[in-house]
CSV table of C-alpha atoms and ligand atoms in Angstrom, one decimal:
chain,number,residue,atom,x,y,z
A,1474,MET,CA,138.5,43.0,102.6
A,1475,GLN,CA,140.4,45.7,100.7
A,1476,HIS,CA,139.1,46.9,97.3
A,1477,ARG,CA,141.8,46.1,94.8
A,1478,ILE,CA,142.5,48.9,92.3
A,1479,ILE,CA,145.0,48.2,89.5
A,1480,VAL,CA,146.3,51.1,87.4
A,1481,ILE,CA,148.1,49.9,84.2
A,1482,GLY,CA,150.5,52.4,82.6
A,1483,ALA,CA,152.4,55.1,84.6
A,1484,GLY,CA,152.5,57.8,82.0
A,1485,TYR,CA,150.9,61.2,82.6
A,1486,ALA,CA,147.4,59.8,82.9
A,1487,GLY,CA,148.0,56.5,84.8
A,1488,ALA,CA,150.5,57.9,87.3
A,1489,THR,CA,148.2,60.9,88.0
A,1490,ALA,CA,145.2,58.7,88.5
A,1491,ALA,CA,147.1,56.4,90.9
A,1492,GLY,CA,148.4,59.3,93.0
A,1493,ARG,CA,145.0,61.0,93.2
A,1494,LEU,CA,143.2,57.7,94.2
A,1495,ALA,CA,145.7,57.3,97.0
A,1496,LYS,CA,144.7,60.8,98.2
A,1497,ARG,CA,141.0,60.2,98.0
A,1498,LEU,CA,140.7,56.7,99.6
A,1499,HIS,CA,141.6,55.3,103.0
A,1500,GLY,CA,144.7,53.1,102.8
A,1501,GLU,CA,143.0,50.4,105.0
A,1502,ASP,CA,140.2,50.0,102.6
A,1503,VAL,CA,142.0,49.9,99.2
A,1504,ALA,CA,145.1,48.3,97.7
A,1505,ILE,CA,146.3,50.4,94.8
A,1506,THR,CA,148.8,48.9,92.5
A,1507,LEU,CA,150.5,50.8,89.6
A,1508,VAL,CA,152.0,48.6,86.9
A,1509,ASN,CA,154.5,50.0,84.4
A,1510,ALA,CA,156.8,48.4,81.9
A,1511,ALA,CA,159.7,50.7,82.7
A,1512,PRO,CA,161.0,51.7,86.1
A,1513,ASP,CA,161.0,55.4,85.2
A,1514,PHE,CA,158.3,58.0,84.4
A,1515,VAL,CA,158.9,59.2,80.9
A,1516,GLU,CA,158.2,62.8,80.0
A,1517,ARG,CA,156.9,61.9,76.5
A,1518,VAL,CA,156.2,65.5,75.7
A,1519,ARG,CA,160.0,66.1,75.6
A,1520,MET,CA,161.0,63.2,73.3
A,1521,HIS,CA,162.1,65.6,70.5
A,1522,GLN,CA,164.6,67.1,73.1
A,1523,ILE,CA,166.0,63.6,73.8
A,1524,ALA,CA,166.4,63.1,70.0
A,1525,VAL,CA,168.6,66.1,69.6
A,1526,GLY,CA,170.9,65.1,72.5
A,1527,GLN,CA,169.4,66.9,75.5
A,1528,ASP,CA,169.3,64.9,78.8
A,1529,LEU,CA,166.2,64.8,81.0
A,1530,ARG,CA,166.2,64.4,84.7
A,1531,PRO,CA,165.6,60.8,85.6
A,1532,ARG,CA,162.3,60.2,87.4
A,1533,PRO,CA,162.3,56.7,89.1
A,1534,LEU,CA,158.7,55.7,89.8
A,1535,ARG,CA,159.7,53.9,93.0
A,1536,GLU,CA,161.1,57.1,94.5
A,1537,MET,CA,158.1,59.1,93.2
A,1538,PHE,CA,155.5,56.8,94.8
A,1539,ALA,CA,157.4,56.0,98.1
A,1540,GLY,CA,155.1,56.7,101.0
A,1541,SER,CA,152.2,57.5,98.8
A,1542,GLY,CA,150.2,54.3,99.5
A,1543,VAL,CA,150.6,53.1,95.9
A,1544,GLU,CA,152.4,49.9,95.3
A,1545,LEU,CA,154.5,49.9,92.2
A,1546,ARG,CA,155.0,46.8,89.9
A,1547,VAL,CA,157.6,47.1,87.1
A,1548,ALA,CA,156.2,44.6,84.7
A,1549,ASN,CA,154.9,44.3,81.1
A,1550,VAL,CA,151.1,44.0,80.8
A,1551,THR,CA,150.4,41.3,78.3
A,1552,GLY,CA,146.7,40.9,78.6
A,1553,VAL,CA,143.5,41.9,80.4
A,1554,ASP,CA,140.7,39.4,81.1
A,1555,VAL,CA,137.7,41.6,81.8
A,1556,ALA,CA,135.4,38.6,82.5
A,1557,ARG,CA,137.7,37.2,85.2
A,1558,ARG,CA,138.8,40.6,86.3
A,1559,ALA,CA,142.5,39.9,86.0
A,1560,VAL,CA,145.6,41.6,84.4
A,1561,THR,CA,148.3,39.3,83.1
A,1562,VAL,CA,151.8,40.7,83.6
A,1563,ASN,CA,155.3,39.6,82.7
A,1564,GLY,CA,158.2,40.7,84.9
A,1565,ALA,CA,159.8,40.4,88.2
A,1566,GLY,CA,157.3,39.9,91.0
A,1567,ALA,CA,157.1,38.5,94.5
A,1568,ALA,CA,157.3,35.0,93.1
A,1569,GLY,CA,160.3,35.8,90.9
A,1570,ALA,CA,160.4,36.5,87.1
A,1571,GLY,CA,157.7,35.2,84.9
A,1572,THR,CA,154.0,35.5,84.0
A,1573,GLU,CA,151.5,36.4,86.8
A,1574,GLU,CA,147.9,37.3,87.1
A,1575,LEU,CA,146.8,40.3,89.2
A,1576,PRO,CA,143.2,40.2,90.1
A,1577,TYR,CA,141.3,43.5,90.4
A,1578,ASP,CA,138.0,44.9,91.6
A,1579,THR,CA,138.5,48.2,89.7
A,1580,LEU,CA,140.9,48.6,86.7
A,1581,VAL,CA,142.3,51.9,85.4
A,1582,TYR,CA,143.6,51.3,81.9
A,1583,ALA,CA,146.3,53.9,80.9
A,1584,LEU,CA,148.7,52.2,78.5
A,1585,GLY,CA,149.0,55.3,76.3
A,1586,SER,CA,150.1,55.0,72.7
A,1587,GLY,CA,152.9,54.7,70.3
A,1588,TRP,CA,153.7,55.9,66.7
A,1589,ASN,CA,151.3,55.4,63.9
A,1590,THR,CA,152.9,54.3,60.6
A,1591,GLN,CA,149.5,54.4,58.9
A,1592,GLY,CA,150.6,51.4,56.9
A,1593,VAL,CA,152.7,53.6,54.6
A,1594,PRO,CA,155.2,51.3,52.8
A,1595,GLY,CA,158.8,51.5,54.1
A,1596,THR,CA,157.9,53.5,57.2
A,1597,ALA,CA,158.4,50.7,59.7
A,1598,GLU,CA,161.7,49.7,58.2
A,1599,HIS,CA,163.3,53.1,57.4
A,1600,ALA,CA,161.6,55.9,59.4
A,1601,HIS,CA,162.3,57.0,63.0
A,1602,GLU,CA,159.8,57.7,65.6
A,1603,ILE,CA,159.7,60.0,68.7
A,1604,ALA,CA,156.6,58.7,70.3
A,1605,SER,CA,158.6,56.6,72.7
A,1606,ARG,CA,161.9,56.9,74.6
A,1607,PRO,CA,163.6,54.0,72.8
A,1608,GLY,CA,162.5,55.6,69.5
A,1609,ALA,CA,163.9,59.0,70.5
A,1610,LEU,CA,167.2,57.4,71.6
A,1611,ARG,CA,167.6,55.6,68.3
A,1612,LEU,CA,167.0,58.9,66.4
A,1613,ARG,CA,169.5,60.6,68.7
A,1614,GLU,CA,172.2,58.1,67.7
A,1615,ARG,CA,171.3,58.4,64.0
A,1616,LEU,CA,171.3,62.2,64.1
A,1617,ALA,CA,174.6,62.3,66.0
A,1618,ALA,CA,176.2,60.1,63.2
A,1619,LEU,CA,174.8,62.3,60.4
A,1620,ASP,CA,177.4,64.5,58.7
A,1621,ALA,CA,176.9,68.2,57.9
A,1622,GLY,CA,174.7,68.7,54.9
A,1623,GLY,CA,172.7,65.6,55.7
A,1624,THR,CA,169.0,65.6,54.9
A,1625,VAL,CA,166.2,65.1,57.5
A,1626,VAL,CA,162.6,65.0,56.5
A,1627,VAL,CA,159.9,65.3,59.3
A,1628,VAL,CA,156.7,63.8,58.0
A,1629,GLY,CA,153.6,65.3,59.7
A,1630,ALA,CA,153.2,68.9,60.7
A,1631,GLY,CA,150.9,68.6,63.7
A,1632,LEU,CA,152.1,69.5,67.2
A,1633,THR,CA,154.7,66.7,67.4
A,1634,GLY,CA,156.1,67.2,63.9
A,1635,VAL,CA,156.4,70.9,64.2
A,1636,GLU,CA,158.2,70.5,67.6
A,1637,ALA,CA,160.5,67.9,66.2
A,1638,ALA,CA,161.5,69.8,63.0
A,1639,THR,CA,162.2,73.1,64.8
A,1640,GLU,CA,164.1,71.4,67.6
A,1641,ILE,CA,166.3,69.5,65.1
A,1642,ALA,CA,166.9,72.6,62.9
A,1643,GLU,CA,167.8,74.8,65.9
A,1644,THR,CA,170.3,72.2,67.3
A,1645,ARG,CA,171.8,71.0,64.1
A,1646,THR,CA,172.1,74.2,62.0
A,1647,ASP,CA,174.4,72.1,59.7
A,1648,LEU,CA,171.6,69.8,58.5
A,1649,ASP,CA,169.0,70.4,55.8
A,1650,VAL,CA,165.7,69.9,57.5
A,1651,ALA,CA,162.4,69.6,55.7
A,1652,LEU,CA,158.8,69.5,57.1
A,1653,VAL,CA,156.0,67.8,55.2
A,1654,ALA,CA,152.5,69.0,55.9
A,1655,ARG,CA,149.3,67.4,54.5
A,1656,GLY,CA,147.6,70.8,54.4
A,1657,GLU,CA,148.7,74.4,55.0
A,1658,LEU,CA,151.4,74.8,57.7
A,1659,GLY,CA,149.7,75.5,61.0
A,1660,ASP,CA,146.2,75.5,59.5
A,1661,TRP,CA,144.6,74.8,62.9
A,1662,LEU,CA,146.2,78.0,64.5
A,1663,SER,CA,145.0,81.6,64.6
A,1664,PRO,CA,146.4,83.9,61.8
A,1665,LYS,CA,148.9,85.2,64.4
A,1666,GLY,CA,150.0,81.7,65.4
A,1667,ARG,CA,150.3,80.6,61.8
A,1668,ALA,CA,152.3,83.6,60.8
A,1669,HIS,CA,154.7,83.1,63.7
A,1670,LEU,CA,155.2,79.4,62.9
A,1671,ARG,CA,156.0,80.3,59.3
A,1672,LYS,CA,158.4,83.0,60.4
A,1673,VAL,CA,160.3,80.6,62.8
A,1674,CYS,CA,160.5,77.8,60.2
A,1675,GLY,CA,161.9,80.4,57.8
A,1676,LYS,CA,164.4,81.6,60.3
A,1677,LEU,CA,165.6,78.1,61.1
A,1678,GLY,CA,165.9,77.3,57.4
A,1679,ILE,CA,163.3,74.5,57.4
A,1680,ALA,CA,162.0,73.7,53.9
A,1681,VAL,CA,158.2,73.4,54.3
A,1682,HIS,CA,156.3,71.2,51.8
A,1683,GLU,CA,152.6,72.0,52.1
A,1684,HIS,CA,149.7,70.0,50.7
A,1685,THR,CA,151.9,67.0,50.4
A,1686,ALA,CA,151.4,63.4,51.4
A,1687,VAL,CA,154.2,60.9,51.7
A,1688,THR,CA,153.4,57.6,50.1
A,1689,ASP,CA,156.6,55.7,50.4
A,1690,VAL,CA,159.7,55.8,52.6
A,1691,ALA,CA,163.1,54.4,51.5
A,1692,ALA,CA,166.5,54.5,53.3
A,1693,ASP,CA,167.6,57.6,51.5
A,1694,ARG,CA,164.4,59.4,50.3
A,1695,VAL,CA,160.6,59.7,50.6
A,1696,THR,CA,158.2,59.7,47.7
A,1697,THR,CA,155.1,61.9,47.7
A,1698,ALA,CA,151.7,61.4,46.2
A,1699,ASP,CA,152.5,63.4,43.1
A,1700,GLY,CA,155.5,61.1,42.4
A,1701,ALA,CA,158.1,63.6,43.6
A,1702,SER,CA,161.1,62.4,45.6
A,1703,LEU,CA,162.7,64.2,48.6
A,1704,PRO,CA,166.2,63.2,49.6
A,1705,SER,CA,166.1,62.0,53.2
A,1706,ALA,CA,169.0,60.4,55.0
A,1707,VAL,CA,166.8,60.4,58.2
A,1708,THR,CA,163.0,60.4,58.0
A,1709,VAL,CA,161.1,61.2,61.2
A,1710,TRP,CA,157.5,59.9,61.1
A,1711,ALA,CA,155.1,62.1,63.2
A,1712,THR,CA,151.7,61.6,61.7
A,1713,GLY,CA,149.8,60.9,64.9
A,1714,PHE,CA,149.6,58.1,67.5
A,1715,ALA,CA,148.2,54.6,67.6
A,1716,VAL,CA,147.1,52.8,70.8
A,1717,HIS,CA,148.5,49.4,71.9
A,1718,PRO,CA,146.5,46.4,70.7
A,1719,ILE,CA,145.8,45.1,74.3
A,1720,ALA,CA,142.4,46.7,74.8
A,1721,GLU,CA,141.1,45.6,71.4
A,1722,ALA,CA,141.9,42.0,72.3
A,1723,THR,CA,139.5,42.2,75.2
A,1724,ALA,CA,135.7,42.2,75.4
A,1725,LEU,CA,135.8,46.0,76.2
A,1726,GLU,CA,134.0,48.2,73.8
A,1727,THR,CA,136.6,50.0,71.7
A,1728,THR,CA,136.6,52.3,68.7
A,1729,GLY,CA,137.8,51.2,65.3
A,1730,THR,CA,141.3,52.5,66.3
A,1731,GLY,CA,141.3,50.4,69.5
A,1732,GLN,CA,140.7,53.2,72.0
A,1733,ILE,CA,138.4,52.2,75.0
A,1734,VAL,CA,135.0,53.9,74.8
A,1735,VAL,CA,134.3,55.7,78.1
A,1736,ASP,CA,131.6,57.9,79.5
A,1737,ALA,CA,132.0,61.3,81.2
A,1738,THR,CA,133.4,59.7,84.3
A,1739,MET,CA,136.0,57.8,82.2
A,1740,ARG,CA,134.2,54.5,82.9
A,1741,SER,CA,134.1,51.9,80.2
A,1742,ALA,CA,130.8,52.0,78.2
A,1743,SER,CA,130.7,48.2,78.4
A,1744,HIS,CA,132.4,47.2,81.7
A,1745,PRO,CA,131.6,49.3,84.8
A,1746,ASP,CA,134.6,48.1,86.8
A,1747,VAL,CA,137.0,49.4,84.1
A,1748,TYR,CA,138.1,53.0,83.6
A,1749,ALA,CA,140.3,54.2,80.9
A,1750,VAL,CA,142.3,57.5,80.7
A,1751,GLY,CA,144.8,59.3,78.5
A,1752,ASP,CA,145.6,58.3,74.9
A,1753,ALA,CA,144.1,54.8,75.4
A,1754,ALA,CA,140.6,56.2,76.0
A,1755,MET,CA,138.0,57.8,73.7
A,1756,ALA,CA,136.0,60.3,75.8
A,1757,MET,CA,133.8,63.0,74.4
A,1758,GLY,CA,134.7,66.5,75.5
A,1759,PRO,CA,133.1,69.9,75.2
A,1760,GLY,CA,131.1,70.4,72.0
A,1761,ASP,CA,130.6,66.7,71.8
A,1762,LYS,CA,134.1,66.3,70.2
A,1763,PRO,CA,136.4,63.5,71.2
A,1764,LEU,CA,139.2,64.6,73.5
A,1765,ARG,CA,142.5,64.6,71.6
A,1766,MET,CA,145.4,62.3,72.5
A,1767,SER,CA,147.5,64.7,74.6
A,1768,CYS,CA,148.9,65.3,78.0
A,1769,ALA,CA,146.5,68.2,78.1
A,1770,SER,CA,143.6,65.8,78.0
A,1771,GLY,CA,145.2,62.9,79.8
A,1772,VAL,CA,145.8,64.6,83.2
A,1773,PRO,CA,142.2,66.0,83.6
A,1774,MET,CA,140.9,62.6,82.4
A,1775,ALA,CA,142.9,61.0,85.2
A,1776,TRP,CA,141.5,63.4,87.8
A,1777,GLN,CA,138.0,62.7,86.6
A,1778,ALA,CA,138.4,58.9,86.7
A,1779,ALA,CA,140.0,59.0,90.2
A,1780,ASP,CA,137.4,61.3,91.6
A,1781,ALA,CA,134.6,59.2,90.1
A,1782,ILE,CA,136.0,55.9,91.4
A,1783,ALA,CA,136.4,57.4,94.9
A,1784,ALA,CA,132.9,58.9,94.8
A,1785,ARG,CA,131.3,55.6,93.8
A,1786,LEU,CA,133.2,53.6,96.4
A,1787,THR,CA,132.5,56.0,99.2
A,1788,GLY,CA,128.9,56.9,98.3
A,1789,ARG,CA,129.8,60.6,97.5
A,1790,LYS,CA,128.8,62.9,94.7
A,1791,LEU,CA,130.3,62.3,91.3
A,1792,PRO,CA,132.6,65.0,89.9
A,1793,SER,CA,130.8,67.6,87.8
A,1794,THR,CA,133.7,69.5,86.1
A,1795,ALA,CA,134.4,67.9,82.7
A,1796,PRO,CA,137.9,68.1,81.0
A,1797,ARG,CA,138.2,71.2,78.7
A,1798,TYR,CA,140.9,73.0,76.9
A,1799,TYR,CA,142.5,76.4,77.5
A,1800,ASN,CA,145.5,76.6,75.2
A,1801,GLN,CA,147.9,74.6,73.0
A,1802,CYS,CA,151.5,75.0,74.1
A,1803,ILE,CA,154.0,74.5,71.2
A,1804,SER,CA,157.8,74.6,71.5
A,1805,LEU,CA,159.7,75.7,68.4
A,1806,GLY,CA,163.2,74.8,69.7
A,1807,ARG,CA,164.4,76.1,73.1
A,1808,LYS,CA,164.1,79.9,72.3
A,1809,GLU,CA,160.8,80.1,70.5
A,1810,GLY,CA,157.2,79.0,70.9
A,1811,ILE,CA,153.5,79.6,70.4
A,1812,ILE,CA,150.9,79.5,73.1
A,1813,GLN,CA,147.7,79.3,71.1
A,1814,TYR,CA,144.6,80.1,73.2
A,1815,VAL,CA,141.6,78.0,72.4
A,1816,THR,CA,137.9,77.5,73.1
A,1817,ALA,CA,136.8,74.8,75.6
A,1818,ASP,CA,136.5,72.5,72.6
A,1819,ASP,CA,140.0,73.2,71.3
A,1820,ARG,CA,139.4,75.7,68.5
A,1821,ALA,CA,141.9,78.5,68.1
A,1822,VAL,CA,140.8,82.0,69.1
A,1823,LYS,CA,142.5,85.1,67.9
A,1824,ALA,CA,144.9,85.6,70.8
A,1825,ALA,CA,148.3,83.8,70.8
A,1826,LEU,CA,151.5,84.4,72.8
A,1827,THR,CA,154.7,84.0,70.7
A,1828,GLY,CA,158.4,84.3,70.9
A,1829,ARG,CA,160.6,83.8,74.0
A,1830,PRO,CA,157.7,84.4,76.5
A,1831,ALA,CA,155.9,81.5,74.8
A,1832,ALA,CA,159.0,79.2,75.0
A,1833,PHE,CA,159.2,80.1,78.7
A,1834,TYR,CA,155.5,79.4,79.3
A,1835,LYS,CA,155.7,76.1,77.5
A,1836,GLU,CA,158.7,75.1,79.7
A,1837,VAL,CA,156.8,76.0,82.8
A,1838,VAL,CA,153.8,73.9,81.6
A,1839,CYS,CA,156.1,70.8,80.9
A,1840,LYS,CA,157.8,71.2,84.3
A,1841,GLY,CA,154.4,71.6,86.0
A,1842,ALA,CA,153.0,68.5,84.4
A,1843,ALA,CA,156.0,66.4,85.4
A,1844,TRP,CA,156.0,67.9,88.9
A,1845,GLY,CA,152.3,66.9,89.4
A,1846,VAL,CA,153.1,63.3,88.4
A,1847,ALA,CA,156.3,63.1,90.4
A,1848,ASN,CA,154.8,64.4,93.6
A,1849,PRO,CA,151.7,62.3,94.3
A,1850,THR,CA,151.8,63.1,98.0
A,1851,LEU,CA,151.8,66.9,97.4
A,1852,GLY,CA,149.3,69.2,95.5
A,1853,ILE,CA,145.7,68.8,96.4
A,1854,PRO,CA,145.1,68.1,100.1
A,1855,ALA,CA,144.5,64.4,100.9
A,1856,ARG,CA,141.0,63.5,102.0
A,1857,ARG,CA,141.1,59.8,102.5
A,1858,HIS,CA,137.5,58.7,102.7
A,1859,ARG,CA,136.3,55.3,103.9
A,1860,VAL,CA,135.0,52.9,101.4
A,1861,GLU,CA,131.4,51.9,101.9
A,1862,GLN,CA,131.4,48.2,102.8
A,1863,PRO,CA,128.8,46.1,100.8
A,1864,GLN,CA,125.8,45.5,103.0
A,1865,PRO,CA,125.2,41.8,103.8
A,1866,ALA,CA,122.0,40.5,102.2
A,1867,PRO,CA,119.0,40.8,104.5
A,1868,ALA,CA,118.4,37.6,106.5
A,1869,GLU,CA,115.6,35.5,105.1
A,1870,THR,CA,112.3,35.5,107.0
A,1871,PRO,CA,111.1,32.0,108.0
A,1872,ALA,CA,108.3,32.4,105.5
A,1873,GLU,CA,110.7,33.2,102.6
A,1874,ALA,CA,113.0,30.3,103.7
A,1875,SER,CA,110.2,27.8,103.5
A,1876,ALA,CA,108.6,29.1,100.3
B,1983,FAD,C1,157.4,64.5,71.0
B,1983,FAD,C2,156.1,64.6,71.7
B,1983,FAD,C3,155.6,65.9,72.1
B,1983,FAD,C4,154.4,66.0,72.7
B,1983,FAD,N1,154.0,67.2,73.1
B,1983,FAD,C5,152.8,67.4,73.7
B,1983,FAD,C6,152.4,68.6,74.2
B,1983,FAD,O1,153.1,69.6,74.1
B,1983,FAD,N2,151.3,68.7,74.9
B,1983,FAD,C7,150.4,67.7,75.1
B,1983,FAD,O2,149.4,67.8,75.7
B,1983,FAD,N3,150.8,66.4,74.6
B,1983,FAD,C8,152.0,66.3,73.9
B,1983,FAD,N4,152.3,65.0,73.5
B,1983,FAD,C9,151.4,63.9,73.7
B,1983,FAD,C10,151.5,63.3,75.0
B,1983,FAD,O3,152.9,63.0,75.3
B,1983,FAD,C11,150.7,62.0,75.2
B,1983,FAD,O4,149.4,62.3,74.7
B,1983,FAD,C12,150.7,61.6,76.6
B,1983,FAD,O5,151.9,61.1,77.0
B,1983,FAD,C13,149.6,60.5,76.8
B,1983,FAD,O6,149.7,60.1,78.2
B,1983,FAD,P1,149.3,58.7,78.6
B,1983,FAD,O7,149.5,58.6,80.1
B,1983,FAD,O8,148.0,58.3,78.1
B,1983,FAD,O9,150.3,57.7,77.9
B,1983,FAD,P2,151.9,57.6,78.0
B,1983,FAD,O10,152.5,58.9,78.5
B,1983,FAD,O11,152.4,57.1,76.7
B,1983,FAD,O12,152.1,56.6,79.2
B,1983,FAD,C14,151.8,55.2,79.0
B,1983,FAD,C15,152.6,54.4,80.0
B,1983,FAD,O13,152.2,53.0,79.9
B,1983,FAD,C16,153.3,52.2,79.8
B,1983,FAD,N5,153.0,51.0,79.0
B,1983,FAD,C17,152.7,50.9,77.7
B,1983,FAD,N6,152.5,49.7,77.4
B,1983,FAD,C18,152.7,48.9,78.5
B,1983,FAD,C19,152.6,47.5,78.8
B,1983,FAD,N7,152.2,46.6,77.9
B,1983,FAD,N8,152.8,47.1,80.1
B,1983,FAD,C20,153.2,48.0,81.0
B,1983,FAD,N9,153.3,49.3,80.8
B,1983,FAD,C21,153.0,49.8,79.6
B,1983,FAD,C22,154.4,53.1,79.2
B,1983,FAD,O14,155.7,52.6,79.5
B,1983,FAD,C23,154.1,54.4,79.8
B,1983,FAD,O15,154.7,54.6,81.0
B,1983,FAD,C24,153.6,64.9,72.9
B,1983,FAD,C25,154.0,63.6,72.5
B,1983,FAD,C26,155.2,63.5,71.9
B,1983,FAD,C27,155.7,62.1,71.5
């Protein structure tokens, strides 16, 4: 009988895991199904580009996985029953539209994340998000309708907030763009990276509010912890990501924020037939620090999970190279960027690449990540090993049988 592997979520992590599993395991021994809510692969790392009106190349999952040995199901995952080993999906299937259960032997959970309002009043009602394509498209419409002189406040000056503010300011030079940072702007970067970020924000006319926390969002302004008010016709909320609540509703061990706790092979700490990768998983990285929610973590996590699943099913050695970091690639609009080199555990070192070469480098990284996902049959050579079949229980001896 074929071993049934279901991968839920076809973002950077899930799609990478599915493609790699198909290259590692013999098609006669496994049935790999990839379930995703949307028919396309979404380059989430480019959502700020969508928001300012740039168009991305469509990447239909069905075309990407044609001939790869992975069966695609476009459906919404509504639940996972880890006791009965089944995923509940809602969408068009072989039996028509409706709810269906997909049984698995091994599950790879990769549903990613969305925006995190952090419960700040007014955020859900009035702010925009760029963590998802629908959110980025709504922001695009809103920005397009905004007249010259309109105010935009980007709340959160981490990687996503910095990329959003600079992209908007570069494209819409007629708007007043502000960026709100909880601490000092770019405080996680090297002095060179930090100085460059400040310089580019200055050049683009972005008003930076440091050491500021937003405590309330209204339709036309945001209020800060010290009671000040910043005019904001459009508020973009970029204070981090939150995972979808599906994992938390299962018996899987999760963190307080709903991420699935996994070991070094991305296997669930509580359920050995479940693996989790990407934003949905909490894995420890170098220096015993949790891997951060990023594409930079999600892809190596997916390689690790796929190789571990294949190793366990085929009786081979487990992978021994753990995910680590090399750099943080930050776009500052289309013409500027920062490549901040980091230690294995993601701390900035002195060296950083800036300016146009950094913008070019970042573009190559984004293209490379999408290419890797979109070409599951290329890249690493396929070595499709046979799955070890479970040995039948030894026959009882007459003495045991009569005991
Ligand atoms: C604007 C922006 C810029 C970023 N820039 C960078 C960057 O420069 N570098 C970097 O490393 N990271 C960056 N990130 C973070 C990065 O995009 C995420 O960490 C990464 O996408 C996580 O990958 P994932 O596969 O875990 O999740 P996702 O990419 O979110 O994929 C999850 C998939 O699951 C599907 N899904 C979700 N729920 C369901 C459901 N119920 N049923 C079926 N399918 C479902 C989704 O449709 C999606 O296809 C950026 C993010 C944003 C928003």
